[in-house]
Tab-separated table of C-alpha atoms and ligand atoms in Angstrom:
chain	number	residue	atom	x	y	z
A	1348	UNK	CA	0.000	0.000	0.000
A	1349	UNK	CA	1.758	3.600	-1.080
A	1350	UNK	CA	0.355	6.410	0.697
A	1351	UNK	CA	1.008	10.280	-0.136
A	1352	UNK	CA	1.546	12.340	3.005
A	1353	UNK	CA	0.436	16.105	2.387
A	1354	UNK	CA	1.676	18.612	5.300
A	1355	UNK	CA	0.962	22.315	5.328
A	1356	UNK	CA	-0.113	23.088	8.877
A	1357	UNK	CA	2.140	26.122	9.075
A	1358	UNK	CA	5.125	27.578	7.213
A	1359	UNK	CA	7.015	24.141	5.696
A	1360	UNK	CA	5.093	22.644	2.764
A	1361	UNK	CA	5.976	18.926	3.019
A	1362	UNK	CA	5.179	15.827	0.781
A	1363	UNK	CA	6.431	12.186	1.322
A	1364	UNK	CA	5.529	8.712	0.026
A	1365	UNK	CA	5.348	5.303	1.978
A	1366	UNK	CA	5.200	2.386	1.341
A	1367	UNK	CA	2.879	0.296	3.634
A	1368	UNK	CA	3.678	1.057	7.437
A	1369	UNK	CA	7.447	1.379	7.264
A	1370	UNK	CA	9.101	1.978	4.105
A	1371	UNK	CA	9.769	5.783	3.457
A	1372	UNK	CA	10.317	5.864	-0.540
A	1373	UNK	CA	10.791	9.892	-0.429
A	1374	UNK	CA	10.411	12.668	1.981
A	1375	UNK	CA	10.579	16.419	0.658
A	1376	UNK	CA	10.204	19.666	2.022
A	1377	UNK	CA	10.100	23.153	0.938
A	1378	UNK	CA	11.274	26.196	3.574
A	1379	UNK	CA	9.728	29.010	3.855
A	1380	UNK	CA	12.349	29.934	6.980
A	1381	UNK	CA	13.561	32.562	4.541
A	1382	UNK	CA	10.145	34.262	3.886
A	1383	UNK	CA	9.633	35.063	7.643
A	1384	UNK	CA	12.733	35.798	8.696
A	1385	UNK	CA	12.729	39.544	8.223
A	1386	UNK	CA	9.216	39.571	10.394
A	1387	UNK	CA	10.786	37.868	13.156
A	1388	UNK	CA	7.936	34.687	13.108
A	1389	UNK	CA	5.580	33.503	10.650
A	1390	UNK	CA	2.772	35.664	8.513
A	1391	UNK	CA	0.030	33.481	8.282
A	1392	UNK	CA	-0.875	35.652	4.578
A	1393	UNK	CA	2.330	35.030	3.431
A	1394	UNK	CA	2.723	31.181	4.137
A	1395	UNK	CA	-0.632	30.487	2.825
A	1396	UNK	CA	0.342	32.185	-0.480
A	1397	UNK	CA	3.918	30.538	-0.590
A	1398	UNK	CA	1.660	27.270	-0.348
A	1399	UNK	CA	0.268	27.793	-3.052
A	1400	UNK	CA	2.970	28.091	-4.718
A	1401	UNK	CA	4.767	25.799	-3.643
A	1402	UNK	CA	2.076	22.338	-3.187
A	1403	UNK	CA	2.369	21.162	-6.759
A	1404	UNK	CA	5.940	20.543	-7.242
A	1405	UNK	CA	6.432	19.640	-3.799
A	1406	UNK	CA	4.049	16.237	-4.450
A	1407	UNK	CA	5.113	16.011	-7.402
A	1408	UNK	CA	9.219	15.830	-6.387
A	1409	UNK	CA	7.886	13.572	-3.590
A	1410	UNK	CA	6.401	11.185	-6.594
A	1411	UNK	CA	9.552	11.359	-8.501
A	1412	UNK	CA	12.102	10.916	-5.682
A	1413	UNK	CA	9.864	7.581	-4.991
A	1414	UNK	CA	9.600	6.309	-8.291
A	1415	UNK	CA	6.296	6.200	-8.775
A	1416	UNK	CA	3.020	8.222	-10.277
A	1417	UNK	CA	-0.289	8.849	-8.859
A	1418	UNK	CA	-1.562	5.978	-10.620
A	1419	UNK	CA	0.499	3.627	-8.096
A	1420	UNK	CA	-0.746	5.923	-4.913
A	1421	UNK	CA	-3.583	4.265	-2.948
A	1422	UNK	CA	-4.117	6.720	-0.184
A	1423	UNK	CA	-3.568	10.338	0.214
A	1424	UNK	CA	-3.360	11.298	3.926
A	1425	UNK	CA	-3.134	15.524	4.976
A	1426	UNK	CA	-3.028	17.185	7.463
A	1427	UNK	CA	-6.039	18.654	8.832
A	1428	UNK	CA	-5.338	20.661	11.997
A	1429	UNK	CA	-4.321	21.846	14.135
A	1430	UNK	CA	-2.362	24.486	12.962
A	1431	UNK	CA	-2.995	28.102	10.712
A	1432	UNK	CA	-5.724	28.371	9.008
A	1433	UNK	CA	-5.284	29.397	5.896
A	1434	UNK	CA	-2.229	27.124	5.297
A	1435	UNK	CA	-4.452	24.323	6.360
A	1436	UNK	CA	-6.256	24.959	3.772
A	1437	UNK	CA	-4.033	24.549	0.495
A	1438	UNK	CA	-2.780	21.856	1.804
A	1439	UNK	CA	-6.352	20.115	2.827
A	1440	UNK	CA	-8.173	21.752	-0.575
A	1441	UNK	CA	-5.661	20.406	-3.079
A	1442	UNK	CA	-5.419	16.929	-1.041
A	1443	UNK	CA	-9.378	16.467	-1.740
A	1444	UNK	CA	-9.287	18.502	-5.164
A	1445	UNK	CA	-6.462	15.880	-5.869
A	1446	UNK	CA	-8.713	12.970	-4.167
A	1447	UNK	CA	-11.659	14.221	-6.525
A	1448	UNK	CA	-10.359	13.742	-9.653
A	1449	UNK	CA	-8.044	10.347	-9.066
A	1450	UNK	CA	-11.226	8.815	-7.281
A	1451	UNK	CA	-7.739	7.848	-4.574
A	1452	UNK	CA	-9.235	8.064	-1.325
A	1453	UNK	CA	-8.122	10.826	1.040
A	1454	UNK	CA	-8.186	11.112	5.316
A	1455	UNK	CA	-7.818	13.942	7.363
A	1456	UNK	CA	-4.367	13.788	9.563
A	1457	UNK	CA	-4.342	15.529	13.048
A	1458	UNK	CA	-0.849	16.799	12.717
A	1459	UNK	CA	-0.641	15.805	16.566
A	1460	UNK	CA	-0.718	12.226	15.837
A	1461	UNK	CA	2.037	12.173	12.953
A	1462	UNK	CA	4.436	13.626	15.950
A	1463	UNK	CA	3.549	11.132	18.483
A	1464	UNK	CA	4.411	8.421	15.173
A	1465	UNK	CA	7.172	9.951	14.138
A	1466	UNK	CA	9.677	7.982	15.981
A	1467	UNK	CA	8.097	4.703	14.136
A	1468	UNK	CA	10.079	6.450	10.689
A	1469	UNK	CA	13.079	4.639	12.423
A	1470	UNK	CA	14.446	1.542	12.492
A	1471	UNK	CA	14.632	0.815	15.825
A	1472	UNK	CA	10.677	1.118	16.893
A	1473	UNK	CA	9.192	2.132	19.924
A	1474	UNK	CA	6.631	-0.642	22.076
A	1475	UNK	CA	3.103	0.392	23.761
A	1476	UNK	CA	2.364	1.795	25.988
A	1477	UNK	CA	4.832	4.793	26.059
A	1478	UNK	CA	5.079	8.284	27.025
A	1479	UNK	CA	5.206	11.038	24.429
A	1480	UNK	CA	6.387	14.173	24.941
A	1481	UNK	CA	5.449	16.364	22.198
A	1482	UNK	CA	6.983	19.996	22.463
A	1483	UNK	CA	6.848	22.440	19.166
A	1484	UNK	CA	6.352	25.972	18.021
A	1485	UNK	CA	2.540	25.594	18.680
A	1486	UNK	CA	2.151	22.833	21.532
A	1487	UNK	CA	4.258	21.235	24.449
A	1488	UNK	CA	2.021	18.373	25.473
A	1489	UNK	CA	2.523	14.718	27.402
A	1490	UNK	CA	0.420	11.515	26.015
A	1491	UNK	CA	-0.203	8.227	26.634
A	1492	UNK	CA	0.428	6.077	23.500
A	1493	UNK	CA	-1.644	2.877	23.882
A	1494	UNK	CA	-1.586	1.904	20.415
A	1495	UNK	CA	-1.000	3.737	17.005
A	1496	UNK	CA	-4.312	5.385	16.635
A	1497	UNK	CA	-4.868	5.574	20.371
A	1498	UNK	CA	-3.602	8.345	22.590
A	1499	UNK	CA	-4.892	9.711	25.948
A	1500	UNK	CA	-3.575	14.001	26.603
A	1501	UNK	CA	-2.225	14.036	30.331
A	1502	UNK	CA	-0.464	17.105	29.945
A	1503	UNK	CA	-0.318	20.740	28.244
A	1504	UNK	CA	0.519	23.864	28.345
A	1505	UNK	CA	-1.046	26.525	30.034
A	1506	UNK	CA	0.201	29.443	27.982
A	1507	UNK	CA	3.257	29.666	25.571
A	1508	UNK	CA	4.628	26.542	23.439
A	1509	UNK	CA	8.450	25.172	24.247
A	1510	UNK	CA	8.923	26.193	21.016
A	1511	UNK	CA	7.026	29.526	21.352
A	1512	UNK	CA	9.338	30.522	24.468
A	1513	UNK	CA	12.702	29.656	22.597
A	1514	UNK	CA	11.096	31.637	19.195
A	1515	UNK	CA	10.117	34.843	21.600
A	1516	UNK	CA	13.004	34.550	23.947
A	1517	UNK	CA	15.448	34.439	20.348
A	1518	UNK	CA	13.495	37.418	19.439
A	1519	UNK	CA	14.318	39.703	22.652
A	1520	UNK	CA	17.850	38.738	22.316
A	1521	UNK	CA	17.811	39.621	19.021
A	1522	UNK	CA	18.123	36.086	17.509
A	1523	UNK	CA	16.830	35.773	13.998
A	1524	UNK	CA	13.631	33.663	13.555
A	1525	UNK	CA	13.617	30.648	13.531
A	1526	UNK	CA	14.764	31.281	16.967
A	1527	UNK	CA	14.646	27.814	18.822
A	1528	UNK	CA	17.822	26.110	17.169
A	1529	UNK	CA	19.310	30.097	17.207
A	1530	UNK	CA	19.398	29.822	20.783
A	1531	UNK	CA	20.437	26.455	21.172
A	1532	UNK	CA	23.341	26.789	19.032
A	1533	UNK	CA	24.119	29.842	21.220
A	1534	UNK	CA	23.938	27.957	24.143
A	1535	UNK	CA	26.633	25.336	23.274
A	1536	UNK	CA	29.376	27.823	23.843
A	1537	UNK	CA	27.375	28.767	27.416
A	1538	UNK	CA	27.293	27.954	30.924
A	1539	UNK	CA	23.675	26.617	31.786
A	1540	UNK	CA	24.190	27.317	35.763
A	1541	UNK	CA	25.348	30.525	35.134
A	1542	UNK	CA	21.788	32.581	35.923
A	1543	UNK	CA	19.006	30.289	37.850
A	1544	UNK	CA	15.809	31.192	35.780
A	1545	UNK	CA	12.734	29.656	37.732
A	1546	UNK	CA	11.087	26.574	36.574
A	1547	UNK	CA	7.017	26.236	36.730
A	1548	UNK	CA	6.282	23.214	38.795
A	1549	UNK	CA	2.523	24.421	38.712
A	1550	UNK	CA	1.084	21.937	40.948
A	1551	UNK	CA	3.450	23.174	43.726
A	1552	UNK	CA	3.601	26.250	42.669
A	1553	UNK	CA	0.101	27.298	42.952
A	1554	UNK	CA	0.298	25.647	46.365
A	1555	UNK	CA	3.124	27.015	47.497
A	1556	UNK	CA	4.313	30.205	46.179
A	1557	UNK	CA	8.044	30.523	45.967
A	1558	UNK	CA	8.840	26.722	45.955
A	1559	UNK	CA	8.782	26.838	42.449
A	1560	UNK	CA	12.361	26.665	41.723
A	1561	UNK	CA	12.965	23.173	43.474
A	1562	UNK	CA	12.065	19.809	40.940
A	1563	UNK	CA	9.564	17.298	42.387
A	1564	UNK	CA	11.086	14.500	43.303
A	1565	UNK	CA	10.218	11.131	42.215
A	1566	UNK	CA	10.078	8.516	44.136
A	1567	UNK	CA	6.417	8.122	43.559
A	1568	UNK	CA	4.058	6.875	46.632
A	1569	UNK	CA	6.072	9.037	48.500
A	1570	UNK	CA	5.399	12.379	49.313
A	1571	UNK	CA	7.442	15.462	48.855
A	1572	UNK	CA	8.832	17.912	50.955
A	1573	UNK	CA	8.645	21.409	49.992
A	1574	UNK	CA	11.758	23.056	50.332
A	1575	UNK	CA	11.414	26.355	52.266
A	1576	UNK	CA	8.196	25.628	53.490
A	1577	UNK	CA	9.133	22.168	55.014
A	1578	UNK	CA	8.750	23.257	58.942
A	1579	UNK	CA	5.122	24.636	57.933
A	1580	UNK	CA	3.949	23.321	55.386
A	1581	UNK	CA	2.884	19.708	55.319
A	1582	UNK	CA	3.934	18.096	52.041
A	1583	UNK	CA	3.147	17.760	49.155
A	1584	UNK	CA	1.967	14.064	47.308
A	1585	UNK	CA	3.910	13.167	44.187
A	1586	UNK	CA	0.154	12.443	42.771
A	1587	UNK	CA	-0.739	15.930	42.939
A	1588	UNK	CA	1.978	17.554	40.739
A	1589	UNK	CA	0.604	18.902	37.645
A	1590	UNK	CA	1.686	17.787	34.365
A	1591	UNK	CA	0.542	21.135	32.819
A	1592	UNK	CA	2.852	23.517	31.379
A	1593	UNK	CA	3.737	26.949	31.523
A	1594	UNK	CA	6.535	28.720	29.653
A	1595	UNK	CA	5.593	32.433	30.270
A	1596	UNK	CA	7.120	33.331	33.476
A	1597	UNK	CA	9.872	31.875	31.987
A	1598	UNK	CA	10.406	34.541	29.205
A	1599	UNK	CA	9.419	37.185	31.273
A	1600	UNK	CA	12.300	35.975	33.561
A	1601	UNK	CA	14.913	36.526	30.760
A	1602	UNK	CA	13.340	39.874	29.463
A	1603	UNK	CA	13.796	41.564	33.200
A	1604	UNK	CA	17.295	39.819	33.398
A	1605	UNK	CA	18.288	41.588	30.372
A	1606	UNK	CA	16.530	44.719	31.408
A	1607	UNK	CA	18.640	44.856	34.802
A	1608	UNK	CA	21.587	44.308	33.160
A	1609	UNK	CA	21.303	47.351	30.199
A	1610	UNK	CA	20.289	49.294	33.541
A	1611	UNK	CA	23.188	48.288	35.651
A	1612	UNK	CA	25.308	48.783	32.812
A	1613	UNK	CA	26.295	44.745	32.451
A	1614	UNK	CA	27.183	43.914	29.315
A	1615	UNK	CA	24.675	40.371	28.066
A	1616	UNK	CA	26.232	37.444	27.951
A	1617	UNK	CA	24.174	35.954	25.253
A	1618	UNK	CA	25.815	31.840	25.433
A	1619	UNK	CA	24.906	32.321	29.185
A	1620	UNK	CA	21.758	33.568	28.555
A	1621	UNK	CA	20.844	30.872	26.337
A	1622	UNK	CA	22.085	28.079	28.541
A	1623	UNK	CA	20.507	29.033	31.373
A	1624	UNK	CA	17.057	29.344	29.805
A	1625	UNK	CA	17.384	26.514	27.528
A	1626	UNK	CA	18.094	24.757	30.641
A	1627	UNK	CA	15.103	25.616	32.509
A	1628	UNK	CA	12.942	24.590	30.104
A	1629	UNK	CA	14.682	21.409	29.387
A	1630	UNK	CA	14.219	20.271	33.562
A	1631	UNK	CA	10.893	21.221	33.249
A	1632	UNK	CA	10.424	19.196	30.182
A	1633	UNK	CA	12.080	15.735	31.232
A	1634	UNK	CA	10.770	16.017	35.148
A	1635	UNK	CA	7.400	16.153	33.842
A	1636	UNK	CA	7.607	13.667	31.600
A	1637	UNK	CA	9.366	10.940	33.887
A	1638	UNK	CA	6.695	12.239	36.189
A	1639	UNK	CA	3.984	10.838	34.222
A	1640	UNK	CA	5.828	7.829	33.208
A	1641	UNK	CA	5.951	6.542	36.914
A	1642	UNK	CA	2.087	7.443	37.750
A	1643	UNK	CA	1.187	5.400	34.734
A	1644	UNK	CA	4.005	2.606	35.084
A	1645	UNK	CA	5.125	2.994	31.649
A	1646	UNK	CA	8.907	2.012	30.793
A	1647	UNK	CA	9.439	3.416	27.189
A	1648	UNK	CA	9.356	7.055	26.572
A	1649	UNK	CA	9.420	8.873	22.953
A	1650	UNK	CA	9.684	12.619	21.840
A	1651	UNK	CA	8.706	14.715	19.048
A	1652	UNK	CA	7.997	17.968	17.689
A	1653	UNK	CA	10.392	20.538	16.550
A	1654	UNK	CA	11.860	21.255	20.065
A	1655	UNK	CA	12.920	17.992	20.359
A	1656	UNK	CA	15.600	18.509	17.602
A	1657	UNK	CA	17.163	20.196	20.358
A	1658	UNK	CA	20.122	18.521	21.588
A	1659	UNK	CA	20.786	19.174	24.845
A	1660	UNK	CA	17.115	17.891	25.464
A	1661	UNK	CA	17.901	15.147	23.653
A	1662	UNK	CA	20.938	14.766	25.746
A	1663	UNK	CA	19.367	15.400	28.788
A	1664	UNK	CA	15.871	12.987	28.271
A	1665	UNK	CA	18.302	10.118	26.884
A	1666	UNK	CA	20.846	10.427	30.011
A	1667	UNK	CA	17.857	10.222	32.429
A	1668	UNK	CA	15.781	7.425	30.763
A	1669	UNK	CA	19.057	5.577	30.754
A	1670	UNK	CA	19.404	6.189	34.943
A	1671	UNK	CA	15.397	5.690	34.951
A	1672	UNK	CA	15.970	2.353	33.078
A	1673	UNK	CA	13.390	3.332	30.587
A	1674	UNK	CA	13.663	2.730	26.824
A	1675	UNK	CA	13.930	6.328	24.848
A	1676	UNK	CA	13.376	6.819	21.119
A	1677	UNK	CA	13.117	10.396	19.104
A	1678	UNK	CA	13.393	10.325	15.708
A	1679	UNK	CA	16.113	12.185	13.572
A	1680	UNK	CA	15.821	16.251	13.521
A	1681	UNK	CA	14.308	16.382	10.545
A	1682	UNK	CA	11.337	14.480	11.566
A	1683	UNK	CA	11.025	16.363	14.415
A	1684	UNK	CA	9.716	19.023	12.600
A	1685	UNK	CA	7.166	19.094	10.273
A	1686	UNK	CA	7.455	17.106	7.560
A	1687	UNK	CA	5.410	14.652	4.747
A	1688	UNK	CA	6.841	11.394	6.352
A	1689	UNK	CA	4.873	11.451	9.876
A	1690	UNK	CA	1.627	12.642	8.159
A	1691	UNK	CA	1.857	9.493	5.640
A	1692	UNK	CA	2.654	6.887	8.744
A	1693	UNK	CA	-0.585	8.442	10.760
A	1694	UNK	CA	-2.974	8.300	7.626
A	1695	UNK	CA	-1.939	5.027	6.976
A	1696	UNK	CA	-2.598	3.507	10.573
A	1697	UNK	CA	-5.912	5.791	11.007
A	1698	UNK	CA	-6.981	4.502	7.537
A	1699	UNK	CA	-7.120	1.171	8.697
A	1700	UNK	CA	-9.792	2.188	11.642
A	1701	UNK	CA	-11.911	5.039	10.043
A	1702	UNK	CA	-13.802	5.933	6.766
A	1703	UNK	CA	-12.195	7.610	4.186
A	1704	UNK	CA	-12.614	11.495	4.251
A	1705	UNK	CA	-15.382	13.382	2.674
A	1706	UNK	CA	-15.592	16.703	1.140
A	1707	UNK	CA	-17.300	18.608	3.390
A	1708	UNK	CA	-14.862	18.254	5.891
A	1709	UNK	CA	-13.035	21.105	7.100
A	1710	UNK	CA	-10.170	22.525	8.591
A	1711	UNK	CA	-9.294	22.756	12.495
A	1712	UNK	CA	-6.992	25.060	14.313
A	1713	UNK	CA	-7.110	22.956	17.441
A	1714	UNK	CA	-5.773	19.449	18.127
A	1715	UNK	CA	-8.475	17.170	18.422
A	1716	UNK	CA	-6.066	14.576	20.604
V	639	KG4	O1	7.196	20.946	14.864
V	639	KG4	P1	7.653	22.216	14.238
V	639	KG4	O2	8.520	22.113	13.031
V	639	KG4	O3	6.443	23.129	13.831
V	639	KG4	C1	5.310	23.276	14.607
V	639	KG4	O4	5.350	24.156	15.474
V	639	KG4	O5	4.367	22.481	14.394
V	639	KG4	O6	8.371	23.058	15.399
V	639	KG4	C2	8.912	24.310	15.179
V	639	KG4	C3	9.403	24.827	16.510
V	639	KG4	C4	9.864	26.278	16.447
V	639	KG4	O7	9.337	26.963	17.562
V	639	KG4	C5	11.384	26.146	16.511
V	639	KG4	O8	12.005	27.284	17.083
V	639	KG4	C6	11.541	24.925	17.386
V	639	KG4	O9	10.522	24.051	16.959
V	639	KG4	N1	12.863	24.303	17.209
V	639	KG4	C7	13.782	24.245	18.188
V	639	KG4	C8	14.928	23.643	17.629
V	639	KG4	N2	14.659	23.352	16.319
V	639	KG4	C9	13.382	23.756	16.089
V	639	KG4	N3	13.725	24.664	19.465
V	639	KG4	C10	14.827	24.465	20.218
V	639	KG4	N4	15.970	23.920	19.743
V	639	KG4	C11	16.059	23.490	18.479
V	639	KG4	N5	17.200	22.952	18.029
């Protein structure tokens, strides 16, 4: 069975072909990093019209690359939210224009679930149940996998994306856009202790103001003392932590650090900077998701999303899994971020469950996971 991914969900128009569950036969993308650079972040008019420009040789370079025509395709899978509207739309219109006059049957892809598949692009696959942390420019969410089309949200965020604080955080710092591999190819030459930005707990947090800088710990069925408030406070069950998000205090942190130190005078160390905040995040990220790992007893975790390119959270999950004794997969950078491939993989497993898409179906902006 050949299936033709479609992805257009934001500024990276994206076509790929596989072959049943597992073989990729070609995986092509076109940029529009260029485009939106000068804006500092993506113009939603703008990436809907480089769509349309670029959609037609994009699937058709995906055909080539894989040897094949349309003729040979047998399902077109695109993505169908969430994500900006308009560029939904090219992508979703041409898929069912395309679906319309082949008489190849189409289905509607949440671009969610091609992330939490994406590691399945690999050789080496993933088993169920695991724990996916998805983190990107528009989400930063935890899941429990149960089976390829079946996924259960335990965790989001409350305000900004992971990918959303390193983009905004890159832009006060005067980073180009895309700012999230900006800063964390700043931060390689920095020292990540070097300024302690706070880390959102949440559940503690709201609890307890001021403990918020201290990571749960987890040795779960225990409870947890609260640092600071230990003599009068009682503490605080592992159980209760949230496994929300929140990113904004975060970036607020770094715009009043740099604030203080134009007033005092202090020149910005910029690798420091970026250290320390990628940091931050990065704790945050992997204590929340070994956190939900141990409530639900689950021994294989897997990331995705364009954040998780990141190394040093890459790095940092794999080095803790491996203490943890948990199994940890992320696919390659490149499907990390958006791409054809992951789109393919979740329209062919959600095929095999669901009717084929019709033409009144719409767009979404919001995940439906
Ligand atoms: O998944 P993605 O390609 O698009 C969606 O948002 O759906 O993710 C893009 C996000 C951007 O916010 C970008 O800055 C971030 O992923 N990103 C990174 C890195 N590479 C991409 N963030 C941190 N470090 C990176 N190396």
């Amino acid at each position: 069975m050949l299936t033709l991914g479609i992805e257009t969900s934001c500024d990276d128009t994206a076509a790929a072909v596989l072959k049943d569950s597992d073989t990729l036969l070609s995986s092509v993308l076109s940029s529009q990093d260029q485009i939106h650079t000068r804006f500092g972040g993506v113009v939603p008019e703008l990436a809907s019209r480089q769509h349309l420009e670029a959609i037609v040789p994009i699937v058709h370079e995906a055909l080539n690359r894989a040897g094949v025509t349309l003729k040979d395709i047998d399902l077109i899978a695109v993505t169908q939210g969430p994500g900006l509207i308009g560029s939904l739309l090219v992508g979703f219109s041409y898929a069912k224009a395309l679906s319309y006059v082949t008489k190849i049957p189409f289905i509607g892809v949440d671009h969610m679930a091609g992330h939490l598949l994406a590691a399945f692009l690999e050789e080496d696959k993933p088993d169920f149940p695991y724990i996916a942390l998805i983190v990107s420019g528009g989400t930063s969410s935890i899941y429990l996998a149960q089976s390829h089309t079946s996924f259960s949200l335990l965790g989001r965020t409350r305000d900004d994306a992971a990918g959303e604080a390193f983009d905004k955080v890159a832009k006060l710092l005067g980073l180009p856009y895309p700012g999230g591999p900006r800063v964390s190819a700043e931060a390689m030459a920095g020292n990540r202790s070097a300024i302690k930005f706070p880390r959102a707990w949440l559940g503690r947090s709201l609890s307890f103001p001021g403990a918020s800088d201290t990571k749960p710990s987890l040795a779960i069925g225990h409870s947890c003392a609260i640092p600071g408030t230990r003599d009068t406070k009682p503490s605080l069950a592992i159980e209760e932590e949230s496994l929300d998000f929140s990113f904004s205090g975060l970036k607020t942190a770094v715009l009043n650090h740099c604030n203080h130190a134009k007033q005092m005078g202090i020149p910005l160390q910029l690798a420091d900077i970026c250290a320390s905040f990628q940091e931050a995040i990065v704790d945050v990220l992997v204590e929340k998701t070994m956190l939900a790992a141990m409530r639900h007893n689950v021994q294989t975790i897997v990331l995705g999303g364009g954040v998780s390119a990141n190394p040093r959270l890459r790095e940092a999950m794999s080095s803790r899994c491996q203490l943890e004794g948990k199994a940890f997969f992320v696919p390659r950078p490149s499907f990390c971020t958006d791409n054809g491939a992951m789109i393919a993989m979740a329209g062919f497993y959600y095929s095999r469950e669901s009717v084929p898409g019709s033409y009144e179906q719409d767009v979404y902006s919001r995940s439906q996971l």
